[in-house]
Short mmCIF file of C-alpha atoms in Angstrom, two decimals:
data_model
loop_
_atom_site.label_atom_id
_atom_site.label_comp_id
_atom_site.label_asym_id
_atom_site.label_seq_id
_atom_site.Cartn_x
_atom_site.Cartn_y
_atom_site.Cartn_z
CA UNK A 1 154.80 -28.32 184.18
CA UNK A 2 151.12 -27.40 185.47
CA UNK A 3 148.93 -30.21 185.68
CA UNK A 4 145.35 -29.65 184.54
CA UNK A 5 142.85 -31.17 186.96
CA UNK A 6 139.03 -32.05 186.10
CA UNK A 7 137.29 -31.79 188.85
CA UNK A 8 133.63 -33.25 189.01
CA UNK A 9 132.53 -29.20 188.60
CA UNK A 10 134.35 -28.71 185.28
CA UNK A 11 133.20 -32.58 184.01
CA UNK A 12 129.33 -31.71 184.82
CA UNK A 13 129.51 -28.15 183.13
CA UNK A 14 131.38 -29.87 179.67
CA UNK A 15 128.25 -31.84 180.08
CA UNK A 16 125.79 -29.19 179.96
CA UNK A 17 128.14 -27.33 177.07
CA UNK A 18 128.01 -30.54 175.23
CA UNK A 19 124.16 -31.11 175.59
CA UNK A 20 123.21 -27.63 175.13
CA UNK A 21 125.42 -27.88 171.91
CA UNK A 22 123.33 -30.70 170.68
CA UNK A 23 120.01 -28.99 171.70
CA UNK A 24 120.99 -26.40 169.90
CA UNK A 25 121.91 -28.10 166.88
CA UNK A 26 118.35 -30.30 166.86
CA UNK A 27 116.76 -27.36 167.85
CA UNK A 28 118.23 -25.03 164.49
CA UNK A 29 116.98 -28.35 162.26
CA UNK A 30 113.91 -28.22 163.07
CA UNK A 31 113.26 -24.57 163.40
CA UNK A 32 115.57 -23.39 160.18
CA UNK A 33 117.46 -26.31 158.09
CA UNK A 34 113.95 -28.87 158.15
CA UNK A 35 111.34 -25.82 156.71
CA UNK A 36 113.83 -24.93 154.43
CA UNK A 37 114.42 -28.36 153.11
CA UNK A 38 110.95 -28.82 152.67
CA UNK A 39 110.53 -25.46 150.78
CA UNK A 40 112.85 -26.63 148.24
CA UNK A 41 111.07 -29.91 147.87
CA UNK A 42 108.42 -27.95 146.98
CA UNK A 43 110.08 -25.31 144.63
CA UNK A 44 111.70 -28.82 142.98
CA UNK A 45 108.37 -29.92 142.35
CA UNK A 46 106.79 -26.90 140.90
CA UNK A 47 110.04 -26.29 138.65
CA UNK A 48 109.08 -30.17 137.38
CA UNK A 49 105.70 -29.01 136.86
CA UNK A 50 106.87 -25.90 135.03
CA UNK A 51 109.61 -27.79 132.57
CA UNK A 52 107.01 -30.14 131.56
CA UNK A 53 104.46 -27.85 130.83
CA UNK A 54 108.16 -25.82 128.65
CA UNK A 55 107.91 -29.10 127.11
CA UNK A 56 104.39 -29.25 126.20
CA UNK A 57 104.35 -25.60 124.87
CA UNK A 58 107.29 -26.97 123.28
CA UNK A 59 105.57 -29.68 121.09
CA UNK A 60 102.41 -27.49 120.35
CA UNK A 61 104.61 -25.06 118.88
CA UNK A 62 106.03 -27.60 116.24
CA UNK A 63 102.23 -28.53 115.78
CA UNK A 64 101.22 -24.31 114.83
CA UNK A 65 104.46 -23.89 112.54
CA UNK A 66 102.97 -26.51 109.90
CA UNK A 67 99.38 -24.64 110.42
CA UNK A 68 100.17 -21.91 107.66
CA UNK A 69 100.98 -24.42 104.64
CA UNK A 70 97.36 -26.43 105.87
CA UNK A 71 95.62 -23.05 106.05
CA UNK A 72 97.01 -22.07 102.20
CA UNK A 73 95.96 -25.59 101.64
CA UNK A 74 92.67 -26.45 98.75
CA UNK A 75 90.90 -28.19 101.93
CA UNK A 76 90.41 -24.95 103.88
CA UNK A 77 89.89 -22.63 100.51
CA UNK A 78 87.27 -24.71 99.25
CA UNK A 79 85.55 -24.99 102.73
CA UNK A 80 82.17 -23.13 102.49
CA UNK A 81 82.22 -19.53 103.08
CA UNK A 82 80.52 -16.21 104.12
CA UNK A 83 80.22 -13.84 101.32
CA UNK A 84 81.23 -10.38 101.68
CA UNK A 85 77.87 -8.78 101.11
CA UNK A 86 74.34 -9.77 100.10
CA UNK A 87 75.34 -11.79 96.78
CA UNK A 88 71.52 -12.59 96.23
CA UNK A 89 71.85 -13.03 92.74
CA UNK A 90 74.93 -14.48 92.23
CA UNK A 91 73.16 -17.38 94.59
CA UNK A 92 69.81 -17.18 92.67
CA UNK A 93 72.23 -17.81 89.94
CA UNK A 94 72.96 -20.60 91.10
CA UNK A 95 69.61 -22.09 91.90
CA UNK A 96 68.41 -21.60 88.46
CA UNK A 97 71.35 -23.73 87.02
CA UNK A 98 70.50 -26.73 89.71
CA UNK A 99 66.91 -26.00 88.21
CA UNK A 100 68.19 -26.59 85.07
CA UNK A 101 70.37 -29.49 85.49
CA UNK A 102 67.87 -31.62 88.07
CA UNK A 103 64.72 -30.74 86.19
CA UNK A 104 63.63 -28.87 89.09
CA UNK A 105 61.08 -26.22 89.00
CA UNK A 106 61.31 -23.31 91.17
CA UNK A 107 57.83 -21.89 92.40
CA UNK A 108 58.50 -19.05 95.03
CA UNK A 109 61.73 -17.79 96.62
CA UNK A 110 61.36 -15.63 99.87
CA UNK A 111 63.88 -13.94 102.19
CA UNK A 112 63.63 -11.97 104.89
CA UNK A 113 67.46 -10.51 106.77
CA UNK A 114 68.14 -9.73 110.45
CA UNK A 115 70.81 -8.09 112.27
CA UNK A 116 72.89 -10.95 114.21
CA UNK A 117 76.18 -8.58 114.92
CA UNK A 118 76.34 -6.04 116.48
CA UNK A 119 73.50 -6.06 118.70
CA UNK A 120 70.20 -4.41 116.99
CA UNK A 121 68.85 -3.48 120.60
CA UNK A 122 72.27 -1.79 122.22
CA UNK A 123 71.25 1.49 121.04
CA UNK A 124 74.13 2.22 118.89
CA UNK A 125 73.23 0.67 115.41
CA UNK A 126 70.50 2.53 114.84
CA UNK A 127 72.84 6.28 114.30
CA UNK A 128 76.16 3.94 112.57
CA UNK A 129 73.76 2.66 109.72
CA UNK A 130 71.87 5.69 109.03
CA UNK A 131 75.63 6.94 108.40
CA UNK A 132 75.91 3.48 106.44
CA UNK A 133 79.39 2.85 108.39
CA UNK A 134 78.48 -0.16 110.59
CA UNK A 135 79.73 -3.00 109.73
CA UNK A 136 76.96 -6.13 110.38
CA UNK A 137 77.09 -9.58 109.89
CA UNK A 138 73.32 -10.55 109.22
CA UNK A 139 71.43 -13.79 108.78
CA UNK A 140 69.12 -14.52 105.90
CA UNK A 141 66.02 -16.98 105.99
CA UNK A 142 65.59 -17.98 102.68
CA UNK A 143 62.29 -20.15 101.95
CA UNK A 144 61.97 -21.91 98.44
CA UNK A 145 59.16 -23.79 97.40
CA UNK A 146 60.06 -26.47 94.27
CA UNK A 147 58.61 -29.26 92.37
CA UNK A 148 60.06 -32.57 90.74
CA UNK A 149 59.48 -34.95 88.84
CA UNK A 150 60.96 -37.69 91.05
CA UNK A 151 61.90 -38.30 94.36
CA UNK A 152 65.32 -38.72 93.59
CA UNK A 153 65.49 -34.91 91.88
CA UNK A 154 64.38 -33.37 95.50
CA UNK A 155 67.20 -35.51 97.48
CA UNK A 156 69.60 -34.25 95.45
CA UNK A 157 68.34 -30.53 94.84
CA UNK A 158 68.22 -30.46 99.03
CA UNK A 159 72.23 -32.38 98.74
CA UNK A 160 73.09 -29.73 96.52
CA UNK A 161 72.48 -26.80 98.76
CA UNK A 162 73.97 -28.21 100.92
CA UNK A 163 77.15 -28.99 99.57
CA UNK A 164 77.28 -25.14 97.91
CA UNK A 165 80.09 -23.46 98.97
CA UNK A 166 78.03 -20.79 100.68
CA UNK A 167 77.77 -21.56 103.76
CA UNK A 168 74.12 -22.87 104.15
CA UNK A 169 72.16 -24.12 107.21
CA UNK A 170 69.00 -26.21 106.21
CA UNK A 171 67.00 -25.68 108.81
CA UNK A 172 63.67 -27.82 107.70
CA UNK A 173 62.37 -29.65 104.53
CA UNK A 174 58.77 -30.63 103.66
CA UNK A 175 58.25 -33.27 101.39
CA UNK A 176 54.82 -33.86 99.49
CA UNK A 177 53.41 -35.78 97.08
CA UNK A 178 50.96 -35.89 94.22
CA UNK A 179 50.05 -39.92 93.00
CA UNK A 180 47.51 -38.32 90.82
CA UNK A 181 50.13 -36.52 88.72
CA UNK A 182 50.45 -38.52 84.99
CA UNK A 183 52.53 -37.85 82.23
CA UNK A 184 56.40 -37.21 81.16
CA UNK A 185 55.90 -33.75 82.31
CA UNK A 186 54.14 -34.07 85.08
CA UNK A 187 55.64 -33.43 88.85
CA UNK A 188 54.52 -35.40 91.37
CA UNK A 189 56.56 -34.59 93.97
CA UNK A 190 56.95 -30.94 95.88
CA UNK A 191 58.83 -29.57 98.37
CA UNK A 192 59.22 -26.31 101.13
CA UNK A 193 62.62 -25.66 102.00
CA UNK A 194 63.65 -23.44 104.81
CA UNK A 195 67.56 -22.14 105.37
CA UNK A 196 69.76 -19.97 106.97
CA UNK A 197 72.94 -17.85 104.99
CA UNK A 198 75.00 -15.35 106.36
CA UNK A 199 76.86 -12.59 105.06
CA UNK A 200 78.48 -9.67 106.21
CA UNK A 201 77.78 -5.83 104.55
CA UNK A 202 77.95 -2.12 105.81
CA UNK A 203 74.29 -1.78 107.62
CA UNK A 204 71.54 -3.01 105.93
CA UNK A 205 72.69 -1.87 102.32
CA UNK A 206 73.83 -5.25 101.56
CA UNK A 207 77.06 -3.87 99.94
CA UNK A 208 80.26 -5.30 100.84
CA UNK A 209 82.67 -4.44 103.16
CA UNK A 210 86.03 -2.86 101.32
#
C-alpha cells in the first residue's frame, strides 16, 4: 500500500487553494449575488407599489360602474342646462310669467352675443359661418331693467333667475329706491340686472345644432 505524504509544500499550497476559494466566493457576492439581491429588493418594492395602485384602480372602478344609474338620475336631469340654440323667447317667456306672478314690471331687456368657442380671432370662423356650418358655443349678456312694488318682489325676481334651469350667471344687481312713491300701485323699488347665458348654435344664426 502507498502511503500518501503531506509535505509542508503540498499543506501551504491547500492553503492558498482554500483561501483563494474563499476569495473567490466573497469576491462573486459582492460583485454578482449582492447587486442582484438588491435589484430584486427593488423590483419587490415597485411590484408593491404597482399591486396597490391594481388595487386602487380596483376600487375606483366599483365607484364609475354605479355612475350611469346617478347620471340617469332626476338630480343631474334637472341640473341647469345649456340650450341647444338661441331660445330667446322661450326665456322671455319665461320672464313675463315671473312678471306676472311677482308683480314685477319689466322696463327694458337688452342682449348683446359673442363668440366664446371656437376662437373668433384664429382666422378660421370667419369662412365656416359664412357657410353657416360652424358649430359655436356663444355667451349672451342679457341686461334687464325692472320695478317692484316691494323689496321682497326684487329678492325673489333676482332668486328666481337664478334658480331657472337655464344655466344663468348673475353677474351684478343694482338696487334703487323711490320713498316718494305712494299708492297701491305705485313701485318704489327698481332694479338693473346684468347676466351671462350660454348656448350653443351653427354660427351666429342662433339655430340649433341637429
Amino acid at each position: 500500500m502507498n502511503r500518501v505524504l503531506f509535505t509542508k509544500k503540498h499543506i501551504s499550497i491547500s492553503v492558498l487553494i482554500l483561501i483563494a476559494i474563499v476569495s473567490l466566493s466573497i469576491g462573486s457576492w459582492f460583485l454578482i449575488i449582492a447587486p442582484k439581491s438588491k435589484e430584486l429588493g427593488e423590483l419587490n418594492q415597485k411590484l408593491s407599489a404597482v399591486n396597490e395602485e391594481i388595487k386602487q384602480q380596483d376600487n375606483l372602478l366599483r365607484k364609475v360602474e354605479n355612475l350611469p344609474t346617478l347620471l340617469e338620475s332626476d338630480t343631474v336631469k334637472n341640473e341647469p342646462v345649456i340650450p341647444n340654440g338661441l331660445q330667446l323667447q322661450k326665456y322671455f317667456d319665461q320672464l313675463r310669467q315671473l312678471d306676472e306672478s311677482l308683480g314685477i314690471s319689466l322696463q327694458h331687456i337688452s342682449f348683446d352675443n359673442i363668440v366664446i368657442f371656437p376662437d373668433p380671432e384664429s382666422g378660421e370662423s370667419g369662412e365656416a359661418s359664412a357657410a353657416g356650418q360652424l358649430k359655436q358655443l356663444q355667451n349672451t349678456t342679457v341686461g334687464i331693467d325692472i320695478l317692484a312694488r316691494n323689496e321682497s318682489d326684487l329678492l325673489n325676481f333676482v332668486k328666481e333667475l337664478e334658480s331657472a334651469q337655464r344655466f344663468t350667471k348673475i353677474g351684478q344687481v343694482s338696487y334703487r329706491c323711490n320713498p316718494d312713491a305712494v299708492g297701491e300701485d305705485a313701485y318704489a323699488f327698481s332694479a338693473s340686472i346684468i347676466m351671462q347665458m350660454y348656448y350653443i348654435s351653427y354660427a351666429e344664426t342662433g339655430k340649433p345644432v341637429e
